[in-house]
Amino acid sequence: MNFRKLTAAIASGVLLATAGTAAADVNIYSYRQPELIAPLLDAFTKETGIETNVLYLDKGLEERIEAEGQNSPADLIFTVDIGRLNNAKEKGITQPVENEEINSAIPAQYRDSEGHWFGLTTRGRVVYASKERVTQDTITYEELADPKWKGKICTRDGQHAYNIALFSSMIAHHGEEKAKEWLTGLKNNLARKPTGNDRAQAKAIFAGECDLGLGYTYYVGLMQTNEKEPEQKDWAKAIKVLFPNSADRGTHVNISGMALAKHAPNKDEALKLMQFLASAQGQEIYAEQVFEYPIAPGTEASEIVQGFGEIKPDTLPIEDVAKNRKRASELVDEVGYNNGPSS
Ligand SMILES: [Fe+2]
């Protein structure tokens, strides 16, 4: 670890050096918890001999790299959600990567057309439905605005990035006006003011407060296997996963992804890591850890994830989702989504 890295480590207090004094470790700034990416990074080090350091941040990652400027030790940015990846690009803290190996492993719909970010795994924004009270086994996003669900739907905050991504996809598919009508319908069907995280919606279904909830697929895996809070297993048991729009355009997905930092001091090694992460092997290790879907051709989700049912992902380029985020956020306010039903 050289002096600059050491300074960063002291300043942050959380830079986790895996080891040693190798001239060129890869420094990763991550919104993803270190234990989730450790198996992946260990496999990379085993294969290449290149060590990695992870700086975990739960907020302000982009601002930090921006403030560090040209002296930033960051090589690679690791994050989830198209909003954050796009934000990193817009802040000018990333640089483009044009690499055949990476591009062939990551379908074009899941990466920035200018190479500033790359998706590695996907998560589907699905409907959690009460096993007890919902008989149907298929659904569409459009149907969530149908008055037949009045008082039956629970979601988290409409401004949360996870919902914004879905609402953005609705704008991309239907145009602003229809999307607004739809969002109004969804709001009118809410059982309560938007509150809690994705898992809280499953909990509310378990508790009988609502019949349908919106949530990501990976939380189902996290609930099913939760030994720390075993009551979450009961929440998971109370729901079935409905993959919206399976019969037409497919289910909206978001990505976890990576970007090469603009001033990456160890660019060659970082590119090797990017290639490894993009590879089928890398994606499968990662996807299994986080209950997500690998996207390289020929890869498969873990058994637990396959147990949710079959996903047919919407083919809308993730970049197009990013474009509509601002408008989606405005619509949430315009329809008073977060005020909940009947206001
Ligand atoms: Fe999450």
mmCIF file of C-alpha atoms and ligand atoms in Angstrom:
data_model
loop_
_atom_site.group_PDB
_atom_site.id
_atom_site.type_symbol
_atom_site.label_atom_id
_atom_site.label_comp_id
_atom_site.label_asym_id
_atom_site.label_seq_id
_atom_site.Cartn_x
_atom_site.Cartn_y
_atom_site.Cartn_z
ATOM 1 C CA MET A 1 0.000 0.000 0.000
ATOM 2 C CA ASN A 2 1.577 3.265 -1.025
ATOM 3 C CA PHE A 3 1.415 6.501 0.894
ATOM 4 C CA ARG A 4 -1.563 7.921 -0.932
ATOM 5 C CA LYS A 5 -3.633 4.823 -0.338
ATOM 6 C CA LEU A 6 -2.592 4.859 3.267
ATOM 7 C CA THR A 7 -3.773 8.421 3.593
ATOM 8 C CA ALA A 8 -7.105 7.442 2.118
ATOM 9 C CA ALA A 9 -7.326 4.546 4.524
ATOM 10 C CA ILE A 10 -6.680 6.739 7.513
ATOM 11 C CA ALA A 11 -9.079 9.386 6.336
ATOM 12 C CA SER A 12 -11.884 6.930 5.814
ATOM 13 C CA GLY A 13 -11.084 4.429 8.481
ATOM 14 C CA VAL A 14 -12.750 1.742 6.444
ATOM 15 C CA LEU A 15 -10.435 0.971 3.552
ATOM 16 C CA LEU A 16 -10.030 -2.748 3.786
ATOM 17 C CA ALA A 17 -6.664 -3.785 2.486
ATOM 18 C CA THR A 18 -6.625 -7.443 1.626
ATOM 19 C CA ALA A 19 -2.861 -7.521 1.845
ATOM 20 C CA GLY A 20 0.492 -6.487 0.985
ATOM 21 C CA THR A 21 2.628 -4.182 -0.875
ATOM 22 C CA ALA A 22 1.967 -5.165 -4.473
ATOM 23 C CA ALA A 23 2.792 -2.246 -6.674
ATOM 24 C CA ALA A 24 -0.598 -2.164 -8.258
ATOM 25 C CA ASP A 25 -3.585 -3.172 -6.226
ATOM 26 C CA VAL A 26 -6.986 -2.245 -7.581
ATOM 27 C CA ASN A 27 -8.814 0.251 -5.384
ATOM 28 C CA ILE A 28 -12.551 -0.196 -5.391
ATOM 29 C CA TYR A 29 -14.984 2.395 -4.094
ATOM 30 C CA SER A 30 -18.114 0.445 -3.344
ATOM 31 C CA TYR A 31 -21.701 1.070 -2.362
ATOM 32 C CA ARG A 32 -21.961 -2.679 -2.023
ATOM 33 C CA GLN A 33 -21.000 -4.184 1.290
ATOM 34 C CA PRO A 34 -17.524 -5.732 1.303
ATOM 35 C CA GLU A 35 -18.762 -9.170 2.386
ATOM 36 C CA LEU A 36 -21.014 -9.363 -0.671
ATOM 37 C CA ILE A 37 -18.162 -8.833 -3.104
ATOM 38 C CA ALA A 38 -15.419 -10.616 -1.163
ATOM 39 C CA PRO A 39 -15.872 -14.035 -2.817
ATOM 40 C CA LEU A 40 -15.668 -12.400 -6.207
ATOM 41 C CA LEU A 41 -12.538 -10.419 -5.395
ATOM 42 C CA ASP A 42 -10.900 -13.455 -3.799
ATOM 43 C CA ALA A 43 -11.481 -15.437 -6.981
ATOM 44 C CA PHE A 44 -9.951 -12.613 -9.005
ATOM 45 C CA THR A 45 -6.862 -12.417 -6.798
ATOM 46 C CA LYS A 46 -6.453 -16.165 -6.928
ATOM 47 C CA GLU A 47 -6.540 -16.119 -10.712
ATOM 48 C CA THR A 48 -4.407 -13.045 -11.379
ATOM 49 C CA GLY A 49 -2.344 -12.404 -8.247
ATOM 50 C CA ILE A 50 -3.665 -8.837 -8.243
ATOM 51 C CA GLU A 51 -4.797 -7.638 -4.823
ATOM 52 C CA THR A 52 -7.781 -5.396 -4.216
ATOM 53 C CA ASN A 53 -8.677 -2.772 -1.614
ATOM 54 C CA VAL A 54 -12.301 -1.951 -0.932
ATOM 55 C CA LEU A 55 -13.505 1.350 0.391
ATOM 56 C CA TYR A 56 -17.120 0.849 1.399
ATOM 57 C CA LEU A 57 -19.367 3.900 1.578
ATOM 58 C CA ASP A 58 -23.092 3.976 2.101
ATOM 59 C CA LYS A 59 -23.407 7.501 0.790
ATOM 60 C CA GLY A 60 -21.439 10.277 -0.871
ATOM 61 C CA LEU A 61 -19.235 8.016 -2.952
ATOM 62 C CA GLU A 62 -19.491 10.124 -6.087
ATOM 63 C CA GLU A 63 -18.911 13.362 -4.168
ATOM 64 C CA ARG A 64 -15.872 11.901 -2.514
ATOM 65 C CA ILE A 65 -14.240 10.923 -5.799
ATOM 66 C CA GLU A 66 -15.115 14.324 -7.178
ATOM 67 C CA ALA A 67 -13.474 16.039 -4.207
ATOM 68 C CA GLU A 68 -10.360 13.871 -4.464
ATOM 69 C CA GLY A 69 -9.997 14.975 -8.065
ATOM 70 C CA GLN A 70 -6.870 13.944 -9.926
ATOM 71 C CA ASN A 71 -5.369 12.474 -6.772
ATOM 72 C CA SER A 72 -8.201 10.053 -6.223
ATOM 73 C CA PRO A 73 -6.939 6.529 -5.529
ATOM 74 C CA ALA A 74 -10.219 5.144 -6.887
ATOM 75 C CA ASP A 75 -9.850 2.749 -9.804
ATOM 76 C CA LEU A 76 -13.236 1.146 -9.923
ATOM 77 C CA ILE A 77 -16.699 2.190 -8.807
ATOM 78 C CA PHE A 78 -19.039 -0.539 -7.689
ATOM 79 C CA THR A 79 -22.679 0.249 -7.207
ATOM 80 C CA VAL A 80 -26.316 -0.638 -7.717
ATOM 81 C CA ASP A 81 -29.077 1.154 -9.565
ATOM 82 C CA ILE A 82 -29.010 2.916 -12.879
ATOM 83 C CA GLY A 83 -29.549 6.236 -11.086
ATOM 84 C CA ARG A 84 -26.217 6.015 -9.334
ATOM 85 C CA LEU A 85 -24.321 4.743 -12.361
ATOM 86 C CA ASN A 86 -25.722 7.514 -14.478
ATOM 87 C CA ASN A 87 -25.006 10.047 -11.768
ATOM 88 C CA ALA A 88 -21.350 8.969 -11.715
ATOM 89 C CA LYS A 89 -21.123 9.513 -15.455
ATOM 90 C CA GLU A 90 -22.828 12.902 -15.274
ATOM 91 C CA LYS A 91 -20.529 14.054 -12.499
ATOM 92 C CA GLY A 92 -17.581 13.338 -14.781
ATOM 93 C CA ILE A 93 -15.891 10.884 -12.408
ATOM 94 C CA THR A 94 -15.841 7.973 -14.867
ATOM 95 C CA GLN A 95 -13.971 7.268 -18.079
ATOM 96 C CA PRO A 96 -15.086 5.299 -21.113
ATOM 97 C CA VAL A 97 -13.962 1.710 -21.627
ATOM 98 C CA GLU A 98 -14.001 0.099 -25.028
ATOM 99 C CA ASN A 99 -13.165 -3.538 -24.535
ATOM 100 C CA GLU A 100 -14.314 -6.353 -26.770
ATOM 101 C CA GLU A 101 -14.266 -8.999 -24.086
ATOM 102 C CA ILE A 102 -16.382 -6.931 -21.735
ATOM 103 C CA ASN A 103 -18.767 -5.854 -24.462
ATOM 104 C CA SER A 104 -19.385 -9.392 -25.612
ATOM 105 C CA ALA A 105 -20.180 -10.540 -22.060
ATOM 106 C CA ILE A 106 -22.550 -7.685 -21.294
ATOM 107 C CA PRO A 107 -25.498 -7.242 -23.655
ATOM 108 C CA ALA A 108 -25.758 -3.714 -25.062
ATOM 109 C CA GLN A 109 -29.051 -2.993 -23.274
ATOM 110 C CA TYR A 110 -27.235 -3.263 -19.928
ATOM 111 C CA ARG A 111 -24.315 -0.904 -20.556
ATOM 112 C CA ASP A 112 -23.730 2.738 -21.356
ATOM 113 C CA SER A 113 -23.409 3.258 -25.103
ATOM 114 C CA GLU A 114 -20.295 5.356 -24.448
ATOM 115 C CA GLY A 115 -18.721 2.769 -22.158
ATOM 116 C CA HIS A 116 -18.954 4.779 -18.930
ATOM 117 C CA TRP A 117 -20.743 2.069 -16.954
ATOM 118 C CA PHE A 118 -21.536 -1.618 -17.241
ATOM 119 C CA GLY A 119 -24.242 -3.730 -15.667
ATOM 120 C CA LEU A 120 -23.108 -6.995 -14.101
ATOM 121 C CA THR A 121 -26.298 -8.438 -12.698
ATOM 122 C CA THR A 122 -29.974 -7.577 -12.838
ATOM 123 C CA ARG A 123 -32.828 -7.527 -10.346
ATOM 124 C CA GLY A 124 -36.457 -7.657 -11.423
ATOM 125 C CA ARG A 125 -39.014 -5.212 -10.011
ATOM 126 C CA VAL A 126 -41.740 -7.720 -9.370
ATOM 127 C CA VAL A 127 -45.072 -7.892 -7.647
ATOM 128 C CA TYR A 128 -45.127 -9.631 -4.284
ATOM 129 C CA ALA A 129 -48.622 -11.131 -4.027
ATOM 130 C CA SER A 130 -50.349 -12.706 -1.049
ATOM 131 C CA LYS A 131 -50.407 -16.475 -1.498
ATOM 132 C CA GLU A 132 -53.549 -16.573 0.586
ATOM 133 C CA ARG A 133 -55.588 -13.752 -0.915
ATOM 134 C CA VAL A 134 -54.442 -13.418 -4.525
ATOM 135 C CA THR A 135 -55.497 -16.248 -6.807
ATOM 136 C CA GLN A 136 -54.081 -15.034 -10.110
ATOM 137 C CA ASP A 137 -50.575 -16.052 -11.118
ATOM 138 C CA THR A 138 -49.914 -13.428 -13.771
ATOM 139 C CA ILE A 139 -50.030 -9.656 -13.694
ATOM 140 C CA THR A 140 -48.997 -6.533 -15.576
ATOM 141 C CA TYR A 141 -47.724 -3.206 -14.272
ATOM 142 C CA GLU A 142 -50.607 -1.565 -16.107
ATOM 143 C CA GLU A 143 -53.072 -3.632 -14.132
ATOM 144 C CA LEU A 144 -51.833 -2.175 -10.847
ATOM 145 C CA ALA A 145 -53.819 0.958 -11.733
ATOM 146 C CA ASP A 146 -57.050 -1.037 -12.139
ATOM 147 C CA PRO A 147 -59.644 -0.058 -9.493
ATOM 148 C CA LYS A 148 -60.116 -3.745 -8.706
ATOM 149 C CA TRP A 149 -56.994 -3.411 -6.533
ATOM 150 C CA LYS A 150 -58.307 -0.407 -4.599
ATOM 151 C CA GLY A 151 -56.878 -0.361 -1.085
ATOM 152 C CA LYS A 152 -54.825 -3.480 -1.762
ATOM 153 C CA ILE A 153 -51.352 -2.304 -2.840
ATOM 154 C CA CYS A 154 -48.331 -1.375 -0.733
ATOM 155 C CA THR A 155 -45.116 0.238 -1.949
ATOM 156 C CA ARG A 156 -42.158 2.100 -0.562
ATOM 157 C CA ASP A 157 -41.571 5.835 -1.111
ATOM 158 C CA GLY A 158 -42.374 6.863 -4.673
ATOM 159 C CA GLN A 159 -39.188 8.902 -4.859
ATOM 160 C CA HIS A 160 -36.969 5.982 -3.988
ATOM 161 C CA ALA A 161 -34.568 5.160 -6.827
ATOM 162 C CA TYR A 162 -36.014 1.650 -7.152
ATOM 163 C CA ASN A 163 -39.503 2.960 -7.874
ATOM 164 C CA ILE A 164 -38.229 5.857 -9.959
ATOM 165 C CA ALA A 165 -36.538 3.347 -12.279
ATOM 166 C CA LEU A 166 -39.820 1.477 -12.748
ATOM 167 C CA PHE A 167 -41.801 4.684 -13.279
ATOM 168 C CA SER A 168 -39.158 5.823 -15.796
ATOM 169 C CA SER A 169 -39.669 2.626 -17.738
ATOM 170 C CA MET A 170 -43.405 3.313 -17.790
ATOM 171 C CA ILE A 171 -42.703 6.738 -19.328
ATOM 172 C CA ALA A 172 -40.405 5.125 -21.894
ATOM 173 C CA HIS A 173 -43.092 2.625 -22.888
ATOM 174 C CA HIS A 174 -46.249 4.723 -22.695
ATOM 175 C CA GLY A 175 -45.243 8.379 -22.846
ATOM 176 C CA GLU A 176 -45.589 10.931 -20.083
ATOM 177 C CA GLU A 177 -49.309 11.451 -20.177
ATOM 178 C CA LYS A 178 -50.268 7.787 -19.957
ATOM 179 C CA ALA A 179 -47.602 7.183 -17.350
ATOM 180 C CA LYS A 180 -49.053 9.944 -15.214
ATOM 181 C CA GLU A 181 -52.540 8.488 -15.514
ATOM 182 C CA TRP A 182 -51.153 5.124 -14.525
ATOM 183 C CA LEU A 183 -49.293 6.500 -11.535
ATOM 184 C CA THR A 184 -52.457 8.251 -10.382
ATOM 185 C CA GLY A 185 -54.314 4.953 -10.619
ATOM 186 C CA LEU A 186 -51.616 3.158 -8.666
ATOM 187 C CA LYS A 187 -51.652 5.844 -5.989
ATOM 188 C CA ASN A 188 -55.440 5.501 -5.705
ATOM 189 C CA ASN A 189 -55.038 1.776 -5.137
ATOM 190 C CA LEU A 190 -52.561 2.132 -2.300
ATOM 191 C CA ALA A 191 -53.543 0.623 1.021
ATOM 192 C CA ARG A 192 -51.492 3.137 2.991
ATOM 193 C CA LYS A 193 -48.981 5.946 2.612
ATOM 194 C CA PRO A 194 -45.805 4.650 0.970
ATOM 195 C CA THR A 195 -43.462 3.583 3.738
ATOM 196 C CA GLY A 196 -40.632 1.191 4.566
ATOM 197 C CA ASN A 197 -38.262 -0.613 2.248
ATOM 198 C CA ASP A 198 -39.031 -3.411 -0.215
ATOM 199 C CA ARG A 199 -39.010 -6.070 2.473
ATOM 200 C CA ALA A 200 -41.491 -4.044 4.525
ATOM 201 C CA GLN A 201 -44.029 -4.538 1.734
ATOM 202 C CA ALA A 202 -43.749 -8.318 2.071
ATOM 203 C CA LYS A 203 -44.100 -7.903 5.825
ATOM 204 C CA ALA A 204 -47.281 -5.868 5.287
ATOM 205 C CA ILE A 205 -48.700 -8.628 3.089
ATOM 206 C CA PHE A 206 -47.823 -11.165 5.777
ATOM 207 C CA ALA A 207 -49.638 -8.943 8.294
ATOM 208 C CA GLY A 208 -52.704 -8.683 6.070
ATOM 209 C CA GLU A 209 -52.395 -4.933 5.448
ATOM 210 C CA CYS A 210 -52.236 -5.363 1.679
ATOM 211 C CA ASP A 211 -52.431 -8.033 -1.002
ATOM 212 C CA LEU A 212 -49.836 -6.771 -3.461
ATOM 213 C CA GLY A 213 -46.477 -5.052 -3.053
ATOM 214 C CA LEU A 214 -43.707 -3.870 -5.328
ATOM 215 C CA GLY A 215 -40.230 -5.177 -4.639
ATOM 216 C CA TYR A 216 -37.014 -6.492 -6.106
ATOM 217 C CA THR A 217 -36.408 -10.172 -6.615
ATOM 218 C CA TYR A 218 -33.211 -10.306 -4.551
ATOM 219 C CA TYR A 219 -35.003 -9.351 -1.360
ATOM 220 C CA VAL A 220 -37.035 -12.533 -1.638
ATOM 221 C CA GLY A 221 -33.777 -14.491 -1.453
ATOM 222 C CA LEU A 222 -32.562 -12.338 1.427
ATOM 223 C CA MET A 223 -35.798 -12.945 3.343
ATOM 224 C CA GLN A 224 -35.926 -16.679 2.602
ATOM 225 C CA THR A 225 -32.417 -17.221 3.944
ATOM 226 C CA ASN A 226 -32.397 -14.716 6.785
ATOM 227 C CA GLU A 227 -30.977 -16.403 9.878
ATOM 228 C CA LYS A 228 -30.393 -13.124 11.697
ATOM 229 C CA GLU A 229 -34.046 -12.146 11.559
ATOM 230 C CA PRO A 230 -35.854 -15.434 10.983
ATOM 231 C CA GLU A 231 -39.285 -13.768 11.012
ATOM 232 C CA GLN A 232 -38.404 -12.568 7.524
ATOM 233 C CA LYS A 233 -38.728 -16.165 6.366
ATOM 234 C CA ASP A 234 -42.407 -15.937 7.292
ATOM 235 C CA TRP A 235 -42.788 -12.756 5.240
ATOM 236 C CA ALA A 236 -41.265 -14.566 2.277
ATOM 237 C CA LYS A 237 -43.552 -17.559 2.797
ATOM 238 C CA ALA A 238 -46.609 -15.312 2.750
ATOM 239 C CA ILE A 239 -45.896 -14.087 -0.777
ATOM 240 C CA LYS A 240 -45.570 -15.420 -4.271
ATOM 241 C CA VAL A 241 -43.508 -13.629 -6.896
ATOM 242 C CA LEU A 242 -45.441 -12.445 -9.939
ATOM 243 C CA PHE A 243 -43.267 -11.358 -12.854
ATOM 244 C CA PRO A 244 -45.200 -8.499 -14.463
ATOM 245 C CA ASN A 245 -45.725 -8.406 -18.217
ATOM 246 C CA SER A 246 -44.237 -11.854 -18.804
ATOM 247 C CA ALA A 247 -46.696 -12.294 -21.656
ATOM 248 C CA ASP A 248 -45.681 -9.103 -23.453
ATOM 249 C CA ARG A 249 -42.701 -6.756 -23.087
ATOM 250 C CA GLY A 250 -41.264 -8.417 -19.989
ATOM 251 C CA THR A 251 -40.457 -7.417 -16.426
ATOM 252 C CA HIS A 252 -38.650 -4.181 -15.648
ATOM 253 C CA VAL A 253 -35.115 -4.830 -14.408
ATOM 254 C CA ASN A 254 -32.479 -2.635 -12.835
ATOM 255 C CA ILE A 255 -28.763 -3.372 -12.639
ATOM 256 C CA SER A 256 -25.842 -3.569 -10.329
ATOM 257 C CA GLY A 257 -22.761 -2.384 -12.097
ATOM 258 C CA MET A 258 -19.258 -1.014 -12.357
ATOM 259 C CA ALA A 259 -17.484 1.994 -13.817
ATOM 260 C CA LEU A 260 -13.833 2.854 -14.351
ATOM 261 C CA ALA A 261 -12.885 5.953 -12.363
ATOM 262 C CA LYS A 262 -11.710 8.908 -14.405
ATOM 263 C CA HIS A 263 -8.271 9.155 -12.788
ATOM 264 C CA ALA A 264 -7.792 5.452 -12.072
ATOM 265 C CA PRO A 265 -4.126 5.191 -11.026
ATOM 266 C CA ASN A 266 -4.034 1.439 -11.707
ATOM 267 C CA LYS A 267 -5.929 1.358 -14.939
ATOM 268 C CA ASP A 268 -4.414 -1.802 -16.441
ATOM 269 C CA GLU A 269 -5.161 -3.859 -13.359
ATOM 270 C CA ALA A 270 -8.606 -2.302 -13.036
ATOM 271 C CA LEU A 271 -9.378 -3.320 -16.604
ATOM 272 C CA LYS A 272 -8.337 -6.874 -15.782
ATOM 273 C CA LEU A 273 -10.720 -6.833 -12.858
ATOM 274 C CA MET A 274 -13.490 -5.430 -15.049
ATOM 275 C CA GLN A 275 -12.947 -8.260 -17.516
ATOM 276 C CA PHE A 276 -13.090 -10.773 -14.716
ATOM 277 C CA LEU A 277 -16.268 -9.290 -13.276
ATOM 278 C CA ALA A 278 -17.881 -9.253 -16.686
ATOM 279 C CA SER A 279 -16.926 -12.858 -17.420
ATOM 280 C CA ALA A 280 -19.519 -15.586 -17.037
ATOM 281 C CA GLN A 281 -17.572 -16.966 -14.071
ATOM 282 C CA GLY A 282 -17.397 -13.594 -12.339
ATOM 283 C CA GLN A 283 -21.066 -12.830 -12.904
ATOM 284 C CA GLU A 284 -22.209 -16.170 -11.563
ATOM 285 C CA ILE A 285 -20.148 -15.875 -8.370
ATOM 286 C CA TYR A 286 -21.471 -12.365 -7.839
ATOM 287 C CA ALA A 287 -25.081 -13.147 -8.716
ATOM 288 C CA GLU A 288 -25.173 -16.079 -6.325
ATOM 289 C CA GLN A 289 -23.978 -13.903 -3.427
ATOM 290 C CA VAL A 290 -26.575 -11.221 -3.989
ATOM 291 C CA PHE A 291 -29.537 -13.285 -5.298
ATOM 292 C CA GLU A 292 -29.466 -11.471 -8.639
ATOM 293 C CA TYR A 293 -29.436 -12.544 -12.275
ATOM 294 C CA PRO A 294 -26.163 -12.826 -14.206
ATOM 295 C CA ILE A 295 -26.465 -11.405 -17.726
ATOM 296 C CA ALA A 296 -23.631 -12.913 -19.755
ATOM 297 C CA PRO A 297 -24.798 -15.316 -22.453
ATOM 298 C CA GLY A 298 -25.031 -18.853 -21.104
ATOM 299 C CA THR A 299 -25.052 -17.930 -17.422
ATOM 300 C CA GLU A 300 -27.678 -19.077 -14.928
ATOM 301 C CA ALA A 301 -29.111 -17.676 -11.746
ATOM 302 C CA SER A 302 -28.642 -19.600 -8.504
ATOM 303 C CA GLU A 303 -31.102 -22.301 -7.520
ATOM 304 C CA ILE A 304 -32.768 -20.085 -4.937
ATOM 305 C CA VAL A 305 -33.330 -17.341 -7.486
ATOM 306 C CA GLN A 306 -34.598 -19.794 -10.091
ATOM 307 C CA GLY A 307 -37.088 -20.892 -7.456
ATOM 308 C CA PHE A 308 -38.890 -17.538 -7.731
ATOM 309 C CA GLY A 309 -40.032 -18.485 -11.228
ATOM 310 C CA GLU A 310 -38.900 -17.546 -14.688
ATOM 311 C CA ILE A 311 -38.023 -13.973 -15.523
ATOM 312 C CA LYS A 312 -38.375 -12.488 -18.978
ATOM 313 C CA PRO A 313 -36.571 -9.152 -18.737
ATOM 314 C CA ASP A 314 -37.896 -6.083 -20.485
ATOM 315 C CA THR A 315 -35.563 -5.374 -23.400
ATOM 316 C CA LEU A 316 -35.704 -1.606 -22.942
ATOM 317 C CA PRO A 317 -32.116 -0.310 -22.774
ATOM 318 C CA ILE A 318 -31.249 0.680 -19.202
ATOM 319 C CA GLU A 319 -29.919 3.934 -20.641
ATOM 320 C CA ASP A 320 -33.472 4.828 -21.673
ATOM 321 C CA VAL A 321 -34.629 4.237 -18.121
ATOM 322 C CA ALA A 322 -31.968 6.689 -16.946
ATOM 323 C CA LYS A 323 -33.185 9.361 -19.352
ATOM 324 C CA ASN A 324 -36.661 9.494 -17.846
ATOM 325 C CA ARG A 325 -35.693 9.530 -14.183
ATOM 326 C CA LYS A 326 -36.045 13.250 -13.702
ATOM 327 C CA ARG A 327 -39.488 13.327 -15.273
ATOM 328 C CA ALA A 328 -40.555 10.290 -13.248
ATOM 329 C CA SER A 329 -39.558 12.052 -10.056
ATOM 330 C CA GLU A 330 -41.611 15.094 -11.045
ATOM 331 C CA LEU A 331 -44.635 12.900 -11.764
ATOM 332 C CA VAL A 332 -44.403 11.360 -8.300
ATOM 333 C CA ASP A 333 -44.785 14.839 -6.831
ATOM 334 C CA GLU A 334 -47.419 15.951 -9.337
ATOM 335 C CA VAL A 335 -49.759 13.086 -8.483
ATOM 336 C CA GLY A 336 -49.012 13.378 -4.754
ATOM 337 C CA TYR A 337 -47.940 9.745 -4.684
ATOM 338 C CA ASN A 338 -46.360 9.900 -1.258
ATOM 339 C CA ASN A 339 -49.526 11.300 0.298
ATOM 340 C CA GLY A 340 -51.012 7.893 -0.170
ATOM 341 C CA PRO A 341 -54.593 7.053 -1.152
ATOM 342 C CA SER A 342 -57.569 9.442 -1.179
ATOM 343 C CA SER A 343 -55.890 12.772 -0.941
HETATM 344 FE FE FE B 1 -31.521 -2.786 -2.180
#
